[in-house]
Amino acid sequence: MKSKSIVTNAAAFILLLFVSSALPVESDAFSLSRRCILDVNAKSPMSTRAPFLGSERRSDLHYESSNQSECLVTEASAVTNVRGGDTSSSSIVKKAKAFVEKNFFLVGMVVAVSLAKLYPELGKNGSVLRPELFIGKYGVTSIFLLSGLSLKLAELTNAFANMKLNGMIQAMTFGAWPFLAGLPLTKGIEAFAPNLLPKALLDGLLIMTCLPTTINMCIILTSASGGNVASALCNTCISNIAGIFITPALLLQFFGKSIELPFVQLVSKLCNKVLLPVAIGQTLRAT
C-alpha cells in the first residue's frame, strides 16, 4: 500500500510538471492541482513517518485516497481546458467529417462539377489529365473489375435468373421513360411553352429517354445507394445489347427516321468494357 501510494503520487506529480512545462503560462487549475498533490504528499503516512494504528490508519488512508481522486480530476479537467480549448470547434469538425463520409458521392459530384466549371480545359480530350484514356477507358474497366471481385458468382447467377425483375427494369427503360416521360414532356413544352426550349434541345431530351442505361454510372449509383449491384450489372448488359435494336425502332417511331448502328463494334465494346473485366474479377476471386 505504501509503495503504491508513492508511485501514484510520483507519477501524477511528474505528469503535471511535464504538462505545465510545455505551456507558456500556467493556469490556475494547474496551480491548484499541484498544490493539492503536494498537500496530499505532505499528509501521507510516508512523508510524516508517523505510525498509524487501527481506525486512525484506515481513516487517514481514506482521506488520502479521496484527496488524490479530487486532485487527479482537477488535473484532468485542467489538461482538457488548456489543450482542448472550446469543444464546439471540434464538434463542428466531427459533424462535417461524418456528413462527408455519409454523402461522399454527392459531395464528390458537387466538387467535380465546380472544378469543371472553373477549369473546363482539364476535361477536354487530349488535356493534361487525358480523361478519354484514364476515365473513359481505364476508369470504366476498373469499376467492372472491382465489381467482379466483390460479387459472388451465385449473386450474378441469381440476378440473371430473376426474369421478373429484369423484365420490369427493361420495360421501364424502353417503355415508361420514352412514352410516359419523354414524349409527354416534349409535347407539353411545345404546346404550352414553345419558346421555352429550342427544338434541338427538345429532340435531344426525347432521344435521351430512348437510350439504354449508362454503363458506368448505373453501377456507381447503385453501389453508392446500397442497391443490388449484381442486378444492376445484369441489366446494364441486357439493356445495352437490347438498345442496339430497340433504340433505332423508337427513334423511327418518334422522328420517322431510321439510323444504323454498328452492331459488331458495339457488342465488342460492351464485352471489352463490361464482360471481360467482370470475368477477370470473378477468376481472381475464385483463386
Tab-separated table of C-alpha atoms in Angstrom:
chain	number	residue	atom	x	y	z
A	1	MET	CA	0.000	0.000	0.000
A	2	LYS	CA	2.848	2.380	0.884
A	3	SER	CA	4.773	1.668	-2.315
A	4	LYS	CA	1.605	2.056	-4.388
A	5	SER	CA	0.926	5.453	-2.780
A	6	ILE	CA	4.473	6.623	-3.520
A	7	VAL	CA	4.321	5.510	-7.157
A	8	THR	CA	0.892	7.106	-7.701
A	9	ASN	CA	1.917	10.440	-6.216
A	10	ALA	CA	5.229	10.485	-8.083
A	11	ALA	CA	3.619	9.647	-11.417
A	12	ALA	CA	0.925	12.295	-11.004
A	13	PHE	CA	3.476	14.899	-9.963
A	14	ILE	CA	5.830	14.146	-12.899
A	15	LEU	CA	2.916	14.223	-15.373
A	16	LEU	CA	1.776	17.557	-14.008
A	17	LEU	CA	5.267	19.036	-14.226
A	18	PHE	CA	5.673	17.787	-17.806
A	19	VAL	CA	2.335	19.209	-18.960
A	20	SER	CA	2.788	22.526	-17.207
A	21	SER	CA	6.347	22.970	-18.504
A	22	ALA	CA	5.060	22.672	-22.090
A	23	LEU	CA	2.678	25.604	-21.567
A	24	PRO	CA	3.806	29.230	-21.780
A	25	VAL	CA	1.579	30.350	-18.898
A	26	GLU	CA	0.486	28.172	-16.010
A	27	SER	CA	-3.255	28.271	-15.410
A	28	ASP	CA	-4.944	28.488	-12.027
A	29	ALA	CA	-6.227	24.944	-12.404
A	30	PHE	CA	-2.686	23.612	-12.757
A	31	SER	CA	-1.519	25.581	-9.720
A	32	LEU	CA	-4.429	24.266	-7.696
A	33	SER	CA	-3.844	20.656	-8.718
A	34	ARG	CA	-0.096	20.935	-7.981
A	35	ARG	CA	-0.751	22.374	-4.530
A	36	CYS	CA	-3.319	19.676	-3.934
A	37	ILE	CA	-0.878	16.876	-4.756
A	38	LEU	CA	1.857	18.439	-2.636
A	39	ASP	CA	-0.628	18.768	0.193
A	40	VAL	CA	-1.576	15.081	-0.081
A	41	ASN	CA	2.087	14.099	-0.129
A	42	ALA	CA	2.681	16.167	2.950
A	43	LYS	CA	-0.167	14.455	4.785
A	44	SER	CA	0.610	10.934	3.589
A	45	PRO	CA	1.898	8.338	6.099
A	46	MET	CA	5.245	8.008	4.309
A	47	SER	CA	6.035	11.712	4.414
A	48	THR	CA	5.277	12.192	8.131
A	49	ARG	CA	6.889	8.851	9.084
A	50	ALA	CA	4.292	8.638	11.880
A	51	PRO	CA	2.815	5.204	12.609
A	52	PHE	CA	-0.940	4.791	12.467
A	53	LEU	CA	-2.925	2.032	14.078
A	54	GLY	CA	-6.463	0.662	13.781
A	55	SER	CA	-9.226	3.053	12.779
A	56	GLU	CA	-6.894	6.048	12.642
A	57	ARG	CA	-4.808	4.291	9.958
A	58	ARG	CA	-7.907	3.469	7.868
A	59	SER	CA	-9.298	6.986	8.300
A	60	ASP	CA	-6.057	8.576	7.123
A	61	LEU	CA	-5.813	6.277	4.119
A	62	HIS	CA	-9.410	7.084	3.163
A	63	TYR	CA	-8.647	10.811	3.472
A	64	GLU	CA	-5.527	10.400	1.302
A	65	SER	CA	-7.385	8.371	-1.368
A	66	SER	CA	-10.248	10.858	-1.614
A	67	ASN	CA	-7.885	13.805	-1.884
A	68	GLN	CA	-5.838	12.057	-4.554
A	69	SER	CA	-9.001	11.399	-6.581
A	70	GLU	CA	-10.039	15.033	-6.334
A	71	CYS	CA	-6.569	16.170	-7.435
A	72	LEU	CA	-6.480	13.827	-10.402
A	73	VAL	CA	-9.926	15.023	-11.516
A	74	THR	CA	-8.749	18.618	-11.195
A	75	GLU	CA	-5.611	17.834	-13.204
A	76	ALA	CA	-7.574	16.067	-15.979
A	77	SER	CA	-10.000	18.948	-16.302
A	78	ALA	CA	-7.101	21.384	-16.421
A	79	VAL	CA	-5.425	19.487	-19.252
A	80	THR	CA	-8.713	19.325	-21.155
A	81	ASN	CA	-9.393	23.033	-20.740
A	82	VAL	CA	-5.891	24.112	-21.732
A	83	ARG	CA	-5.174	21.704	-24.574
A	84	GLY	CA	-8.667	21.010	-25.878
A	85	GLY	CA	-9.952	24.505	-25.663
A	86	ASP	CA	-13.509	25.054	-26.752
A	87	THR	CA	-15.060	21.726	-27.726
A	88	SER	CA	-17.548	23.373	-30.076
A	89	SER	CA	-14.975	23.680	-32.879
A	90	SER	CA	-14.004	20.010	-32.622
A	91	SER	CA	-17.687	19.058	-32.597
A	92	ILE	CA	-18.271	21.016	-35.815
A	93	VAL	CA	-15.295	19.301	-37.455
A	94	LYS	CA	-16.583	15.869	-36.422
A	95	LYS	CA	-20.064	16.618	-37.761
A	96	ALA	CA	-18.645	17.870	-41.048
A	97	LYS	CA	-16.450	14.777	-41.376
A	98	ALA	CA	-19.400	12.484	-40.667
A	99	PHE	CA	-21.524	14.297	-43.261
A	100	VAL	CA	-18.824	13.992	-45.922
A	101	GLU	CA	-18.309	10.286	-45.182
A	102	LYS	CA	-22.054	9.635	-45.383
A	103	ASN	CA	-22.612	11.690	-48.546
A	104	PHE	CA	-19.221	11.275	-50.183
A	105	PHE	CA	-20.699	10.602	-53.621
A	106	LEU	CA	-22.912	13.706	-53.599
A	107	VAL	CA	-20.093	15.858	-52.241
A	108	GLY	CA	-17.743	14.438	-54.865
A	109	MET	CA	-20.194	15.296	-57.646
A	110	VAL	CA	-20.522	18.871	-56.408
A	111	VAL	CA	-16.743	19.220	-56.209
A	112	ALA	CA	-16.271	17.694	-59.671
A	113	VAL	CA	-18.874	19.964	-61.268
A	114	SER	CA	-17.373	23.006	-59.549
A	115	LEU	CA	-13.888	22.142	-60.774
A	116	ALA	CA	-15.250	21.536	-64.273
A	117	LYS	CA	-16.867	24.976	-64.192
A	118	LEU	CA	-13.672	26.666	-63.042
A	119	TYR	CA	-11.232	24.698	-65.207
A	120	PRO	CA	-13.144	23.291	-68.209
A	121	GLU	CA	-9.988	22.800	-70.246
A	122	LEU	CA	-8.895	19.967	-67.918
A	123	GLY	CA	-11.828	17.817	-69.050
A	124	LYS	CA	-11.155	18.079	-72.757
A	125	ASN	CA	-9.768	15.165	-74.715
A	126	GLY	CA	-6.023	15.456	-75.062
A	127	SER	CA	-5.602	17.657	-71.977
A	128	VAL	CA	-3.027	17.023	-69.279
A	129	LEU	CA	-5.443	14.714	-67.415
A	130	ARG	CA	-6.206	12.618	-70.526
A	131	PRO	CA	-9.835	11.870	-69.475
A	132	GLU	CA	-10.549	9.899	-72.652
A	133	LEU	CA	-7.889	7.412	-71.529
A	134	PHE	CA	-7.836	7.330	-67.731
A	135	ILE	CA	-11.582	7.820	-67.211
A	136	GLY	CA	-13.250	6.663	-70.406
A	137	LYS	CA	-11.161	3.511	-70.756
A	138	TYR	CA	-9.240	2.557	-67.635
A	139	GLY	CA	-11.740	4.058	-65.196
A	140	VAL	CA	-14.737	2.125	-66.527
A	141	THR	CA	-12.693	-1.072	-66.778
A	142	SER	CA	-11.563	-0.690	-63.167
A	143	ILE	CA	-15.153	-0.237	-61.979
A	144	PHE	CA	-16.302	-3.509	-63.508
A	145	LEU	CA	-13.126	-5.298	-62.440
A	146	LEU	CA	-13.827	-4.317	-58.831
A	147	SER	CA	-17.459	-5.355	-59.294
A	148	GLY	CA	-16.329	-8.777	-60.436
A	149	LEU	CA	-14.011	-9.070	-57.439
A	150	SER	CA	-16.661	-8.054	-54.899
A	151	LEU	CA	-19.629	-10.034	-56.236
A	152	LYS	CA	-20.167	-13.716	-55.654
A	153	LEU	CA	-20.858	-15.956	-58.617
A	154	ALA	CA	-24.135	-17.032	-57.003
A	155	GLU	CA	-25.270	-13.386	-56.834
A	156	LEU	CA	-24.643	-12.894	-60.545
A	157	THR	CA	-26.386	-16.168	-61.402
A	158	ASN	CA	-29.430	-15.270	-59.326
A	159	ALA	CA	-29.529	-11.786	-60.874
A	160	PHE	CA	-29.599	-13.164	-64.431
A	161	ALA	CA	-32.200	-15.765	-63.434
A	162	ASN	CA	-34.581	-13.164	-61.968
A	163	MET	CA	-36.629	-12.716	-65.136
A	164	LYS	CA	-39.426	-10.779	-63.461
A	165	LEU	CA	-37.113	-8.064	-62.131
A	166	ASN	CA	-35.094	-7.880	-65.338
A	167	GLY	CA	-38.241	-7.644	-67.475
A	168	MET	CA	-39.656	-4.864	-65.298
A	169	ILE	CA	-36.428	-2.856	-65.496
A	170	GLN	CA	-36.233	-3.180	-69.279
A	171	ALA	CA	-39.902	-2.196	-69.585
A	172	MET	CA	-39.200	0.912	-67.518
A	173	THR	CA	-36.097	1.717	-69.572
A	174	PHE	CA	-37.556	1.340	-73.065
A	175	GLY	CA	-41.263	1.749	-72.333
A	176	ALA	CA	-42.039	4.052	-69.425
A	177	TRP	CA	-39.255	6.565	-69.987
A	178	PRO	CA	-39.874	7.357	-73.677
A	179	PHE	CA	-43.689	7.028	-73.707
A	180	LEU	CA	-44.615	8.229	-70.210
A	181	ALA	CA	-41.842	10.758	-69.587
A	182	GLY	CA	-40.032	11.891	-72.718
A	183	LEU	CA	-42.942	12.170	-75.148
A	184	PRO	CA	-45.434	13.932	-72.794
A	185	LEU	CA	-42.711	16.315	-71.585
A	186	THR	CA	-41.543	17.418	-75.008
A	187	LYS	CA	-45.063	17.635	-76.450
A	188	GLY	CA	-46.266	19.586	-73.437
A	189	ILE	CA	-43.455	22.124	-73.741
A	190	GLU	CA	-44.094	22.504	-77.468
A	191	ALA	CA	-47.824	23.075	-76.871
A	192	PHE	CA	-47.820	25.344	-73.807
A	193	ALA	CA	-44.358	26.982	-73.846
A	194	PRO	CA	-42.981	26.804	-77.387
A	195	ASN	CA	-40.298	29.407	-76.709
A	196	LEU	CA	-39.039	27.815	-73.508
A	197	LEU	CA	-36.516	25.463	-75.116
A	198	PRO	CA	-35.152	25.266	-78.658
A	199	LYS	CA	-36.373	22.450	-80.898
A	200	ALA	CA	-32.969	20.767	-80.997
A	201	LEU	CA	-32.878	20.533	-77.197
A	202	LEU	CA	-36.387	19.079	-77.050
A	203	ASP	CA	-35.433	16.445	-79.616
A	204	GLY	CA	-32.337	15.676	-77.581
A	205	LEU	CA	-34.435	15.128	-74.429
A	206	LEU	CA	-36.704	12.718	-76.279
A	207	ILE	CA	-33.755	10.850	-77.755
A	208	MET	CA	-32.160	10.571	-74.318
A	209	THR	CA	-35.244	8.771	-72.967
A	210	CYS	CA	-34.892	6.189	-75.752
A	211	LEU	CA	-31.344	5.225	-74.821
A	212	PRO	CA	-30.331	2.272	-72.613
A	213	THR	CA	-28.808	2.694	-69.188
A	214	THR	CA	-25.283	4.060	-68.949
A	215	ILE	CA	-22.558	1.501	-68.415
A	216	ASN	CA	-20.546	3.073	-65.612
A	217	MET	CA	-22.962	5.364	-63.751
A	218	CYS	CA	-25.516	2.588	-63.419
A	219	ILE	CA	-23.085	0.548	-61.321
A	220	ILE	CA	-21.652	3.503	-59.410
A	221	LEU	CA	-25.013	4.953	-58.368
A	222	THR	CA	-26.380	1.541	-57.402
A	223	SER	CA	-23.334	0.788	-55.281
A	224	ALA	CA	-23.351	4.236	-53.657
A	225	SER	CA	-27.027	3.901	-52.704
A	226	GLY	CA	-26.582	0.396	-51.298
A	227	GLY	CA	-28.620	-1.300	-54.034
A	228	ASN	CA	-28.306	-4.665	-55.733
A	229	VAL	CA	-25.103	-4.318	-57.746
A	230	ALA	CA	-25.483	-7.763	-59.309
A	231	SER	CA	-28.904	-6.877	-60.758
A	232	ALA	CA	-27.596	-3.504	-61.919
A	233	LEU	CA	-24.690	-5.190	-63.698
A	234	CYS	CA	-27.012	-7.749	-65.275
A	235	ASN	CA	-29.474	-5.154	-66.559
A	236	THR	CA	-26.667	-2.934	-67.820
A	237	CYS	CA	-25.574	-5.727	-70.132
A	238	ILE	CA	-29.142	-6.589	-71.175
A	239	SER	CA	-30.240	-3.026	-71.881
A	240	ASN	CA	-27.109	-2.097	-73.826
A	241	ILE	CA	-27.415	-5.155	-76.057
A	242	ALA	CA	-31.184	-4.714	-76.477
A	243	GLY	CA	-30.707	-0.994	-77.130
A	244	ILE	CA	-28.897	-1.770	-80.363
A	245	PHE	CA	-32.265	-2.908	-81.756
A	246	ILE	CA	-34.860	-1.062	-79.622
A	247	THR	CA	-33.394	2.453	-79.718
A	248	PRO	CA	-33.422	2.715	-83.562
A	249	ALA	CA	-37.015	1.432	-83.550
A	250	LEU	CA	-38.075	4.087	-81.039
A	251	LEU	CA	-36.361	6.860	-82.977
A	252	LEU	CA	-38.102	5.691	-86.138
A	253	GLN	CA	-41.401	5.802	-84.272
A	254	PHE	CA	-40.910	9.325	-82.900
A	255	PHE	CA	-38.989	11.065	-85.690
A	256	GLY	CA	-39.747	8.944	-88.758
A	257	LYS	CA	-36.051	8.483	-89.435
A	258	SER	CA	-34.041	5.317	-89.261
A	259	ILE	CA	-30.468	5.053	-88.088
A	260	GLU	CA	-27.907	2.311	-88.452
A	261	LEU	CA	-25.744	1.238	-85.566
A	262	PRO	CA	-22.536	-0.802	-85.845
A	263	PHE	CA	-23.754	-3.946	-84.126
A	264	VAL	CA	-20.450	-5.822	-84.046
A	265	GLN	CA	-18.492	-2.789	-82.843
A	266	LEU	CA	-20.957	-2.023	-80.039
A	267	VAL	CA	-21.054	-5.619	-78.824
A	268	SER	CA	-17.251	-5.765	-78.901
A	269	LYS	CA	-17.016	-2.540	-76.916
A	270	LEU	CA	-19.519	-3.843	-74.364
A	271	CYS	CA	-17.570	-7.073	-73.945
A	272	ASN	CA	-14.243	-5.274	-73.520
A	273	LYS	CA	-15.545	-2.728	-71.022
A	274	VAL	CA	-18.011	-4.844	-69.033
A	275	LEU	CA	-17.980	-8.583	-69.528
A	276	LEU	CA	-14.220	-9.133	-69.744
A	277	PRO	CA	-13.334	-7.130	-66.569
A	278	VAL	CA	-16.132	-8.874	-64.649
A	279	ALA	CA	-14.900	-12.278	-65.840
A	280	ILE	CA	-11.333	-11.434	-64.797
A	281	GLY	CA	-12.580	-10.263	-61.401
A	282	GLN	CA	-14.531	-13.474	-60.899
A	283	THR	CA	-11.472	-15.525	-61.870
A	284	LEU	CA	-9.253	-13.660	-59.410
A	285	ARG	CA	-11.902	-14.049	-56.722
A	286	ALA	CA	-12.071	-17.815	-57.310
A	287	THR	CA	-8.316	-18.137	-56.994
